[in-house]
Coordinates of N, CA, C and O in Angstrom, one line a residue:
X1 N 52.4 2.2 -43.0 CA 51.4 1.3 -43.7 C 51.0 0.2 -42.8 O 51.7 -0.4 -42.0
X2 N 49.7 0.0 -42.8 CA 49.1 -1.0 -41.9 C 49.2 -2.4 -42.5 O 48.9 -2.6 -43.6
X3 N 49.7 -3.3 -41.7 CA 49.9 -4.7 -42.2 C 48.7 -5.6 -41.8 O 47.9 -5.1 -41.0
X4 N 48.7 -6.8 -42.3 CA 47.6 -7.7 -42.0 C 47.6 -8.0 -40.5 O 46.6 -8.2 -39.9
X5 N 48.8 -8.1 -39.9 CA 48.9 -8.3 -38.5 C 48.2 -7.2 -37.7 O 47.5 -7.4 -36.7
X6 N 48.4 -5.9 -38.1 CA 47.8 -4.8 -37.4 C 46.3 -4.9 -37.5 O 45.5 -4.7 -36.6
X7 N 45.8 -5.2 -38.7 CA 44.4 -5.4 -39.0 C 43.8 -6.5 -38.1 O 42.8 -6.4 -37.5
X8 N 44.5 -7.7 -38.2 CA 44.0 -8.8 -37.4 C 44.0 -8.6 -35.9 O 43.2 -9.0 -35.2
X9 N 45.1 -7.8 -35.5 CA 45.2 -7.6 -34.1 C 44.0 -6.7 -33.6 O 43.6 -6.8 -32.4
X10 N 43.5 -5.8 -34.5 CA 42.4 -5.0 -34.1 C 41.1 -5.9 -34.0 O 40.3 -5.6 -33.1
X11 N 41.0 -6.9 -34.8 CA 39.9 -7.8 -34.7 C 40.0 -8.8 -33.6 O 39.1 -9.0 -32.8
X12 N 41.2 -9.4 -33.5 CA 41.4 -10.4 -32.5 C 42.9 -10.5 -32.3 O 43.7 -10.4 -33.2
X13 N 43.4 -10.6 -31.0 CA 44.8 -10.7 -30.8 C 45.4 -12.0 -31.4 O 44.7 -12.9 -31.8
X14 N 46.8 -12.0 -31.6 CA 47.5 -13.1 -32.3 C 47.1 -14.4 -31.7 O 46.9 -15.4 -32.4
X15 N 47.1 -14.5 -30.3 CA 46.8 -15.8 -29.7 C 45.3 -16.2 -30.0 O 45.0 -17.4 -30.1
X16 N 44.4 -15.3 -30.3 CA 43.1 -15.6 -30.6 C 43.0 -16.3 -32.0 O 42.2 -17.3 -32.1
X17 N 43.8 -15.9 -32.9 CA 43.8 -16.6 -34.2 C 44.4 -18.0 -34.0 O 44.0 -18.9 -34.7
X18 N 45.4 -18.1 -33.1 CA 45.9 -19.4 -32.9 C 44.8 -20.4 -32.3 O 44.7 -21.5 -32.7
X19 N 44.0 -19.8 -31.4 CA 42.9 -20.6 -30.8 C 41.9 -21.0 -31.9 O 41.4 -22.1 -32.0
X20 N 41.6 -20.0 -32.8 CA 40.7 -20.3 -33.9 C 41.2 -21.4 -34.8 O 40.5 -22.3 -35.2
X21 N 42.5 -21.3 -35.1 CA 43.2 -22.3 -36.0 C 43.1 -23.7 -35.3 O 42.8 -24.6 -36.0
X22 N 43.4 -23.7 -34.1 CA 43.3 -25.0 -33.4 C 41.9 -25.5 -33.3 O 41.7 -26.7 -33.5
X23 N 40.9 -24.6 -33.2 CA 39.5 -25.0 -33.2 C 39.1 -25.6 -34.5 O 38.4 -26.6 -34.7
X24 N 39.6 -24.9 -35.6 CA 39.2 -25.3 -37.0 C 39.9 -26.7 -37.2 O 39.3 -27.6 -37.9
X25 N 41.1 -26.9 -36.7 CA 41.8 -28.2 -36.9 C 41.1 -29.3 -36.1 O 40.9 -30.4 -36.6
X26 N 40.6 -29.0 -34.9 CA 39.8 -29.9 -34.1 C 38.5 -30.3 -34.8 O 38.2 -31.5 -34.9
X27 N 37.8 -29.3 -35.4 CA 36.6 -29.6 -36.1 C 36.9 -30.6 -37.3 O 36.2 -31.5 -37.6
X28 N 38.0 -30.3 -38.0 CA 38.4 -31.1 -39.1 C 38.7 -32.5 -38.6 O 38.2 -33.5 -39.2
X29 N 39.4 -32.7 -37.6 CA 39.8 -34.0 -37.1 C 38.5 -34.8 -36.6 O 38.4 -36.0 -36.9
X30 N 37.6 -34.1 -36.0 CA 36.3 -34.7 -35.6 C 35.5 -35.1 -36.9 O 35.0 -36.2 -36.9
X31 N 35.5 -34.3 -37.9 CA 34.8 -34.6 -39.1 C 35.5 -35.8 -39.8 O 34.8 -36.7 -40.3
X32 N 36.8 -35.8 -39.7 CA 37.6 -36.9 -40.4 C 37.3 -38.2 -39.7 O 37.2 -39.3 -40.3
X33 N 37.2 -38.2 -38.3 CA 37.0 -39.4 -37.6 C 35.5 -39.9 -37.5 O 35.2 -41.1 -37.7
X34 N 34.6 -38.9 -37.3 CA 33.2 -39.3 -37.0 C 32.3 -39.1 -38.2 O 31.3 -39.7 -38.3
X35 N 32.6 -38.2 -39.0 CA 31.7 -37.8 -40.1 C 32.2 -38.3 -41.4 O 33.2 -37.9 -41.9
X36 N 31.5 -39.3 -42.0 CA 31.9 -39.8 -43.3 C 31.2 -39.1 -44.4 O 31.6 -39.2 -45.6
X37 N 30.3 -38.3 -44.1 CA 29.5 -37.5 -45.0 C 30.2 -36.4 -45.7 O 30.7 -35.5 -45.1
X38 N 30.3 -36.5 -47.0 CA 31.0 -35.5 -47.8 C 30.3 -34.1 -47.7 O 31.0 -33.1 -47.6
X39 N 29.0 -34.1 -47.7 CA 28.3 -32.8 -47.6 C 28.6 -32.0 -46.3 O 28.7 -30.8 -46.3
X40 N 28.8 -32.8 -45.2 CA 29.2 -32.1 -44.0 C 30.6 -31.5 -44.1 O 30.8 -30.4 -43.6
X41 N 31.5 -32.2 -44.7 CA 32.8 -31.7 -44.8 C 32.8 -30.5 -45.8 O 33.5 -29.5 -45.5
X42 N 32.0 -30.6 -46.8 CA 31.9 -29.4 -47.7 C 31.3 -28.2 -47.0 O 31.8 -27.1 -47.2
X43 N 30.3 -28.4 -46.1 CA 29.8 -27.4 -45.3 C 30.8 -26.7 -44.4 O 30.9 -25.5 -44.3
X44 N 31.6 -27.6 -43.8 CA 32.7 -27.1 -42.9 C 33.7 -26.3 -43.8 O 34.2 -25.2 -43.3
X45 N 34.0 -26.7 -45.0 CA 34.9 -26.0 -45.9 C 34.3 -24.6 -46.2 O 35.0 -23.6 -46.2
X46 N 33.1 -24.6 -46.6 CA 32.4 -23.3 -47.0 C 32.4 -22.4 -45.8 O 32.7 -21.2 -45.9
X47 N 32.1 -22.9 -44.6 CA 32.1 -22.1 -43.4 C 33.5 -21.5 -43.2 O 33.6 -20.3 -42.9
X48 N 34.5 -22.2 -43.3 CA 35.8 -21.7 -43.1 C 36.2 -20.7 -44.2 O 36.9 -19.7 -43.9
X49 N 35.8 -21.0 -45.4 CA 36.1 -20.0 -46.5 C 35.4 -18.7 -46.3 O 36.0 -17.6 -46.6
X50 N 34.2 -18.7 -45.8 CA 33.5 -17.5 -45.5 C 34.3 -16.7 -44.4 O 34.5 -15.5 -44.5
X51 N 34.8 -17.4 -43.4 CA 35.6 -16.8 -42.3 C 36.8 -16.2 -42.9 O 37.2 -15.0 -42.6
X52 N 37.5 -16.9 -43.8 CA 38.7 -16.3 -44.4 C 38.4 -15.0 -45.2 O 39.1 -14.0 -45.1
X53 N 37.3 -15.1 -46.0 CA 36.9 -13.9 -46.7 C 36.6 -12.7 -45.8 O 36.9 -11.6 -46.1
X54 N 35.9 -13.0 -44.7 CA 35.6 -12.0 -43.7 C 36.8 -11.3 -43.1 O 36.9 -10.1 -43.1
X55 N 37.8 -12.1 -42.7 CA 39.0 -11.5 -42.1 C 39.9 -10.9 -43.1 O 40.7 -10.0 -42.8
X56 N 39.9 -11.3 -44.4 CA 40.8 -10.7 -45.4 C 40.2 -9.5 -46.2 O 41.0 -8.8 -46.7
X57 N 38.9 -9.4 -46.2 CA 38.3 -8.4 -47.0 C 37.4 -7.4 -46.1 O 37.6 -6.2 -46.2
X58 N 36.6 -8.0 -45.3 CA 35.6 -7.1 -44.6 C 36.1 -6.4 -43.4 O 35.4 -5.5 -42.9
X59 N 37.3 -6.8 -42.9 CA 37.8 -6.2 -41.7 C 38.7 -5.0 -42.1 O 39.3 -4.4 -41.2
X60 N 38.8 -4.7 -43.3 CA 39.7 -3.6 -43.8 C 39.0 -2.4 -44.2 O 37.9 -2.4 -44.6
X61 N 39.7 -1.3 -44.0 CA 39.1 0.0 -44.5 C 39.7 0.4 -45.8 O 40.9 0.1 -46.1
X62 N 38.9 1.0 -46.7 CA 39.4 1.3 -48.0 C 40.4 2.4 -48.0 O 40.2 3.4 -47.2
X63 N 41.4 2.3 -48.8 CA 42.5 3.3 -48.9 C 42.2 4.2 -50.1 O 41.5 3.8 -51.0
X64 N 42.9 5.4 -50.1 CA 42.7 6.3 -51.2 C 43.2 5.7 -52.6 O 42.8 6.0 -53.6
X65 N 44.3 4.9 -52.5 CA 45.0 4.3 -53.7 C 45.2 2.8 -53.5 O 45.4 2.4 -52.4
X66 N 45.3 2.2 -54.6 CA 45.7 0.8 -54.6 C 47.2 0.7 -54.3 O 48.0 1.6 -54.6
X67 N 47.6 -0.4 -53.7 CA 49.0 -0.7 -53.3 C 49.3 -2.1 -53.6 O 48.5 -3.0 -53.4
X68 N 50.6 -2.3 -54.1 CA 51.0 -3.6 -54.4 C 52.5 -3.8 -54.2 O 53.3 -2.8 -54.3
X69 N 52.9 -5.0 -53.7 CA 54.3 -5.3 -53.6 C 54.5 -6.3 -54.7 O 54.2 -7.5 -54.6
X70 N 55.1 -5.9 -55.8 CA 55.2 -6.7 -57.0 C 56.4 -7.7 -57.0 O 56.4 -8.6 -57.7
X71 N 57.3 -7.4 -56.1 CA 58.5 -8.3 -56.0 C 58.2 -9.6 -55.2 O 57.9 -9.5 -54.0
X72 N 58.2 -10.7 -55.8 CA 57.9 -12.0 -55.1 C 59.0 -12.2 -54.0 O 60.2 -11.9 -54.2
X73 N 58.6 -12.7 -52.8 CA 59.4 -13.0 -51.7 C 60.1 -11.8 -51.1 O 61.1 -12.0 -50.4
X74 N 59.6 -10.6 -51.2 CA 60.1 -9.4 -50.6 C 60.1 -9.5 -49.1 O 61.0 -9.1 -48.4
X75 N 59.0 -10.2 -48.6 CA 58.9 -10.3 -47.1 C 60.0 -11.1 -46.5 O 60.6 -10.8 -45.4
X76 N 60.5 -12.2 -47.2 CA 61.6 -13.0 -46.7 C 62.9 -12.3 -46.7 O 63.7 -12.4 -45.9
X77 N 63.0 -11.4 -47.7 CA 64.2 -10.5 -47.7 C 64.3 -9.7 -46.5 O 65.3 -9.6 -45.8
X78 N 63.1 -9.1 -46.1 CA 63.1 -8.3 -44.9 C 63.3 -9.1 -43.6 O 63.9 -8.7 -42.7
X79 N 62.7 -10.3 -43.6 CA 62.9 -11.2 -42.4 C 64.3 -11.6 -42.3 O 64.9 -11.5 -41.2
X80 N 64.9 -12.1 -43.3 CA 66.2 -12.7 -43.3 C 67.3 -11.6 -43.1 O 68.2 -11.8 -42.2
X81 N 67.3 -10.6 -43.9 CA 68.3 -9.6 -43.8 C 68.1 -8.5 -42.7 O 69.1 -8.0 -42.2
X82 N 66.9 -8.3 -42.3 CA 66.6 -7.2 -41.3 C 66.0 -7.7 -40.0 O 65.7 -7.0 -39.1
X83 N 65.8 -9.0 -40.0 CA 65.2 -9.6 -38.7 C 63.8 -9.1 -38.4 O 63.5 -9.0 -37.2
X84 N 63.0 -8.8 -39.4 CA 61.7 -8.2 -39.2 C 60.8 -9.3 -38.6 O 60.2 -10.1 -39.4
X85 N 60.6 -9.3 -37.3 CA 59.8 -10.3 -36.6 C 58.3 -10.2 -37.0 O 57.6 -11.2 -37.1
X86 N 57.8 -9.0 -37.1 CA 56.4 -8.8 -37.5 C 56.1 -9.4 -38.8 O 55.0 -10.0 -39.0
X87 N 56.9 -9.2 -39.8 CA 56.7 -9.8 -41.1 C 56.8 -11.3 -41.0 O 56.0 -12.0 -41.7
X88 N 57.6 -11.9 -40.2 CA 57.7 -13.3 -40.0 C 56.4 -13.8 -39.4 O 55.9 -14.9 -39.9
X89 N 55.8 -13.1 -38.5 CA 54.5 -13.5 -37.9 C 53.5 -13.5 -39.0 O 52.6 -14.4 -39.0
X90 N 53.5 -12.5 -39.8 CA 52.5 -12.4 -40.9 C 52.7 -13.6 -41.9 O 51.7 -14.1 -42.4
X91 N 53.9 -14.0 -42.2 CA 54.2 -15.1 -43.1 C 53.6 -16.4 -42.4 O 52.9 -17.2 -43.1
X92 N 53.8 -16.6 -41.1 CA 53.3 -17.7 -40.4 C 51.7 -17.7 -40.5 O 51.1 -18.7 -40.7
X93 N 51.2 -16.6 -40.2 CA 49.7 -16.5 -40.2 C 49.2 -16.8 -41.6 O 48.1 -17.5 -41.8
X94 N 49.8 -16.3 -42.7 CA 49.4 -16.6 -44.0 C 49.5 -18.1 -44.3 O 48.7 -18.7 -45.0
X95 N 50.5 -18.8 -43.8 CA 50.7 -20.2 -44.0 C 49.5 -21.0 -43.3 O 48.9 -21.9 -43.8
X96 N 49.3 -20.5 -42.0 CA 48.3 -21.2 -41.2 C 46.8 -20.9 -41.7 O 46.0 -21.8 -41.5
X97 N 46.6 -19.8 -42.3 CA 45.2 -19.4 -42.6 C 44.5 -20.4 -43.5 O 43.4 -20.7 -43.3
X98 N 45.2 -20.9 -44.5 CA 44.6 -21.8 -45.4 C 45.0 -23.3 -45.2 O 44.5 -24.2 -45.9
X99 N 45.7 -23.6 -44.1 CA 46.0 -24.9 -43.7 C 44.7 -25.8 -43.5 O 44.6 -26.9 -44.1
X100 N 43.7 -25.3 -42.8 CA 42.5 -26.0 -42.6 C 41.7 -26.2 -44.0 O 41.1 -27.2 -44.2
X101 N 41.9 -25.3 -44.9 CA 41.2 -25.4 -46.2 C 41.9 -26.6 -46.9 O 41.2 -27.4 -47.5
X102 N 43.2 -26.7 -46.8 CA 43.9 -27.9 -47.5 C 43.5 -29.2 -46.8 O 43.3 -30.2 -47.5
X103 N 43.3 -29.2 -45.5 CA 43.0 -30.4 -44.8 C 41.5 -30.8 -45.2 O 41.3 -32.0 -45.5
X104 N 40.6 -29.9 -45.2 CA 39.3 -30.2 -45.6 C 39.2 -30.6 -47.1 O 38.4 -31.5 -47.4
X105 N 39.9 -29.9 -47.9 CA 39.9 -30.3 -49.3 C 40.4 -31.7 -49.5 O 39.8 -32.5 -50.3
X106 N 41.5 -32.1 -48.9 CA 42.0 -33.4 -49.0 C 41.0 -34.5 -48.4 O 41.0 -35.6 -48.9
X107 N 40.2 -34.1 -47.5 CA 39.2 -35.0 -46.9 C 38.0 -35.2 -47.8 O 37.3 -36.2 -47.7
X108 N 37.8 -34.2 -48.7 CA 36.6 -34.2 -49.6 C 37.0 -34.9 -50.9 O 36.3 -35.8 -51.4
X109 N 38.2 -34.6 -51.4 CA 38.7 -35.2 -52.7 C 39.6 -36.3 -52.3 O 40.7 -36.1 -51.9
X110 N 39.2 -37.5 -52.6 CA 40.1 -38.7 -52.2 C 41.2 -38.9 -53.2 O 42.2 -39.6 -52.9
X111 N 41.1 -38.4 -54.4 CA 42.2 -38.6 -55.4 C 42.8 -37.2 -55.8 O 42.1 -36.2 -55.7
X112 N 44.0 -37.2 -56.1 CA 44.7 -36.0 -56.5 C 44.5 -34.9 -55.4 O 44.3 -33.7 -55.7
X113 N 44.7 -35.3 -54.2 CA 44.4 -34.3 -53.0 C 45.3 -33.1 -53.1 O 44.9 -32.0 -52.8
X114 N 46.6 -33.3 -53.3 CA 47.5 -32.2 -53.3 C 47.3 -31.2 -54.5 O 47.4 -30.0 -54.4
X115 N 46.9 -31.8 -55.7 CA 46.6 -31.0 -56.8 C 45.3 -30.1 -56.5 O 45.3 -29.0 -56.9
X116 N 44.3 -30.7 -55.9 CA 43.1 -30.0 -55.6 C 43.4 -28.9 -54.6 O 42.9 -27.8 -54.7
X117 N 44.2 -29.2 -53.6 CA 44.6 -28.2 -52.6 C 45.4 -27.1 -53.2 O 45.1 -25.9 -52.9
X118 N 46.3 -27.4 -54.1 CA 47.1 -26.4 -54.8 C 46.1 -25.4 -55.6 O 46.2 -24.2 -55.5
X119 N 45.2 -26.0 -56.4 CA 44.3 -25.3 -57.2 C 43.4 -24.4 -56.3 O 43.2 -23.2 -56.6
X120 N 42.8 -24.9 -55.3 CA 41.9 -24.2 -54.4 C 42.7 -23.1 -53.7 O 42.3 -21.9 -53.6
X121 N 43.9 -23.4 -53.2 CA 44.7 -22.4 -52.5 C 45.1 -21.3 -53.4 O 45.0 -20.1 -53.0
X122 N 45.6 -21.5 -54.6 CA 46.0 -20.5 -55.5 C 44.9 -19.6 -56.0 O 45.0 -18.4 -56.1
X123 N 43.7 -20.3 -56.3 CA 42.6 -19.5 -56.8 C 42.0 -18.6 -55.7 O 41.7 -17.4 -55.9
X124 N 41.8 -19.2 -54.5 CA 41.3 -18.4 -53.4 C 42.2 -17.3 -53.0 O 41.7 -16.1 -52.8
X125 N 43.5 -17.6 -52.8 CA 44.4 -16.5 -52.4 C 44.5 -15.4 -53.5 O 44.6 -14.3 -53.2
X126 N 44.6 -15.8 -54.8 CA 44.6 -14.8 -55.8 C 43.4 -14.0 -55.9 O 43.5 -12.8 -56.1
X127 N 42.2 -14.6 -55.6 CA 41.0 -13.8 -55.6 C 41.0 -12.8 -54.5 O 40.6 -11.7 -54.6
X128 N 41.5 -13.2 -53.3 CA 41.6 -12.3 -52.2 C 42.5 -11.1 -52.5 O 42.2 -10.0 -52.3
X129 N 43.7 -11.5 -53.0 CA 44.7 -10.4 -53.3 C 44.2 -9.5 -54.4 O 44.4 -8.3 -54.3
X130 N 43.6 -10.0 -55.4 CA 43.1 -9.1 -56.5 C 42.0 -8.3 -56.0 O 41.9 -7.1 -56.3
X131 N 41.1 -8.8 -55.2 CA 40.0 -8.0 -54.5 C 40.6 -6.9 -53.7 O 40.1 -5.8 -53.7
X132 N 41.6 -7.2 -52.9 CA 42.3 -6.2 -52.1 C 42.9 -5.1 -53.0 O 42.8 -3.9 -52.6
X133 N 43.4 -5.4 -54.1 CA 44.0 -4.5 -55.0 C 43.0 -3.6 -55.7 O 43.0 -2.4 -55.6
X134 N 42.0 -4.2 -56.2 CA 40.9 -3.5 -57.0 C 40.1 -2.7 -56.0 O 39.7 -1.5 -56.4
X135 N 39.7 -3.2 -54.9 CA 38.9 -2.5 -53.9 C 39.7 -1.6 -53.0 O 39.1 -0.9 -52.1
X136 N 41.0 -1.6 -53.2 CA 41.9 -0.7 -52.4 C 41.7 -1.0 -50.9 O 41.7 -0.1 -50.0
X137 N 41.7 -2.3 -50.6 CA 41.6 -2.8 -49.2 C 42.8 -3.2 -48.5 O 42.8 -3.7 -47.4
X138 N 43.9 -3.1 -49.2 CA 45.2 -3.5 -48.6 C 46.2 -3.6 -49.6 O 46.1 -3.2 -50.8
X139 N 47.3 -4.3 -49.3 CA 48.4 -4.4 -50.1 C 48.4 -5.8 -50.9 O 48.3 -6.8 -50.3
X140 N 48.4 -5.7 -52.2 CA 48.5 -6.9 -53.1 C 49.9 -7.4 -52.9 O 50.8 -6.7 -53.1
X141 N 50.0 -8.7 -52.5 CA 51.3 -9.3 -52.4 C 51.4 -10.7 -53.0 O 50.6 -11.5 -52.7
X142 N 52.4 -10.9 -53.9 CA 52.7 -12.2 -54.4 C 53.0 -13.1 -53.2 O 52.6 -14.3 -53.2
X143 N 53.7 -12.6 -52.2 CA 54.1 -13.4 -51.1 C 52.9 -14.0 -50.4 O 52.9 -15.2 -50.0
X144 N 51.8 -13.3 -50.2 CA 50.6 -13.8 -49.6 C 50.0 -15.0 -50.4 O 49.6 -16.0 -49.9
X145 N 50.0 -14.8 -51.8 CA 49.5 -15.9 -52.6 C 50.4 -17.1 -52.4 O 49.9 -18.3 -52.3
X146 N 51.7 -17.0 -52.4 CA 52.6 -18.1 -52.2 C 52.4 -18.7 -50.9 O 52.3 -20.0 -50.8
X147 N 52.4 -17.9 -49.8 CA 52.3 -18.5 -48.5 C 50.9 -19.2 -48.2 O 50.9 -20.2 -47.6
X148 N 49.9 -18.5 -48.7 CA 48.5 -19.1 -48.5 C 48.4 -20.5 -49.3 O 47.9 -21.5 -48.7
X149 N 49.0 -20.5 -50.5 CA 48.9 -21.7 -51.3 C 49.8 -22.8 -50.7 O 49.3 -24.0 -50.6
X150 N 51.0 -22.5 -50.2 CA 51.8 -23.4 -49.5 C 51.1 -24.0 -48.2 O 51.2 -25.2 -47.9
X151 N 50.4 -23.1 -47.5 CA 49.6 -23.6 -46.3 C 48.5 -24.5 -46.7 O 48.3 -25.5 -46.0
X152 N 47.8 -24.3 -47.8 CA 46.8 -25.1 -48.3 C 47.4 -26.5 -48.6 O 46.8 -27.6 -48.3
X153 N 48.5 -26.5 -49.4 CA 49.2 -27.7 -49.7 C 49.7 -28.5 -48.5 O 49.5 -29.7 -48.4
X154 N 50.2 -27.8 -47.5 CA 50.7 -28.4 -46.3 C 49.5 -29.1 -45.6 O 49.7 -30.2 -45.1
X155 N 48.4 -28.4 -45.5 CA 47.2 -29.0 -44.9 C 46.8 -30.3 -45.5 O 46.5 -31.3 -44.9
X156 N 46.8 -30.3 -46.9 CA 46.4 -31.5 -47.6 C 47.5 -32.6 -47.4 O 47.2 -33.8 -47.3
X157 N 48.8 -32.2 -47.3 CA 49.9 -33.1 -47.1 C 49.7 -33.8 -45.8 O 50.0 -35.0 -45.7
X158 N 49.3 -33.1 -44.8 CA 49.1 -33.7 -43.4 C 48.0 -34.7 -43.5 O 48.2 -35.8 -43.0
X159 N 46.9 -34.4 -44.2 CA 45.9 -35.4 -44.3 C 46.3 -36.6 -45.1 O 46.1 -37.8 -44.7
X160 N 47.1 -36.4 -46.2 CA 47.6 -37.5 -47.0 C 48.5 -38.4 -46.1 O 48.4 -39.6 -46.2
X161 N 49.4 -37.8 -45.3 CA 50.3 -38.6 -44.5 C 49.5 -39.4 -43.5 O 49.8 -40.6 -43.2
X162 N 48.5 -38.8 -42.8 CA 47.7 -39.5 -41.8 C 46.9 -40.6 -42.5 O 46.9 -41.8 -42.0
X163 N 46.3 -40.4 -43.7 CA 45.6 -41.4 -44.4 C 46.6 -42.6 -44.8 O 46.2 -43.7 -44.7
X164 N 47.8 -42.2 -45.2 CA 48.7 -43.3 -45.5 C 49.1 -44.1 -44.3 O 49.1 -45.4 -44.4
X165 N 49.3 -43.5 -43.2 CA 49.6 -44.2 -42.0 C 48.4 -45.1 -41.5 O 48.6 -46.2 -41.1
X166 N 47.2 -44.6 -41.7 CA 46.0 -45.4 -41.4 C 45.9 -46.6 -42.3 O 45.6 -47.7 -41.8
X167 N 46.2 -46.5 -43.6 CA 46.1 -47.6 -44.5 C 47.2 -48.6 -44.1 O 47.0 -49.8 -44.2
X168 N 48.4 -48.1 -43.8 CA 49.5 -49.0 -43.5 C 49.2 -49.8 -42.2 O 49.4 -51.0 -42.1
X169 N 48.6 -49.1 -41.2 CA 48.3 -49.7 -39.9 C 47.2 -50.8 -40.2 O 47.2 -51.9 -39.6
X170 N 46.2 -50.4 -41.0 CA 45.1 -51.3 -41.3 C 45.6 -52.6 -42.0 O 45.1 -53.7 -41.8
X171 N 46.6 -52.4 -42.9 CA 47.1 -53.5 -43.7 C 47.9 -54.4 -42.7 O 47.8 -55.7 -42.9
X172 N 48.5 -53.9 -41.7 CA 49.3 -54.7 -40.8 C 48.4 -55.4 -39.8 O 48.7 -56.5 -39.3
X173 N 47.2 -54.8 -39.4 CA 46.3 -55.4 -38.4 C 45.2 -56.1 -39.0 O 44.5 -56.8 -38.4
X174 N 44.9 -55.9 -40.4 CA 43.8 -56.5 -41.0 C 42.5 -55.8 -40.8 O 41.4 -56.3 -41.2
X175 N 42.5 -54.6 -40.3 CA 41.3 -53.8 -40.1 C 41.2 -52.8 -41.2 O 42.1 -52.4 -41.9
X176 N 39.9 -52.4 -41.5 CA 39.6 -51.4 -42.5 C 40.0 -50.0 -42.0 O 39.6 -49.7 -40.9
X177 N 40.7 -49.2 -42.8 CA 41.0 -47.8 -42.3 C 39.7 -47.0 -42.2 O 38.8 -47.2 -43.0
X178 N 39.7 -45.9 -41.3 CA 38.6 -45.1 -41.3 C 38.4 -44.2 -42.5 O 39.3 -44.0 -43.2

């Protein structure tokens, strides 16, 4: 069975996705520092969401039958008990894939940032997994929904932490935070 890593490796090698992730994070940081405009941040979020949909749906070939892994956290079972490095890499990629979405979401919504990130992460990831199941484009996995959503929340958490530090620093120095 072909995994997401196999599919992504056909499109771009593992290090290429790392570079894209770093690039997306750099764009976010530049937007956070220089662009106060919410529409620009929303445009960056939409651009990244289109990229996610492209790599998760359009890069796959249709299978003769739908496939699903109905047991939650089955991938961790294989990683921990069998040392499956390939699945571990897939878990990390799934965490990283929506991290920029969480970061951008938290920069757009100033209140309830983690709640918004959770909602967007779970809806987006569920939509992708259900599409893969219905269109027979891959394996439906609860694990992917869990990991993608955690990545989105982690991204928002990073922004919340940075914003908190900026406010704290501003309070100590008397300057307005960015």
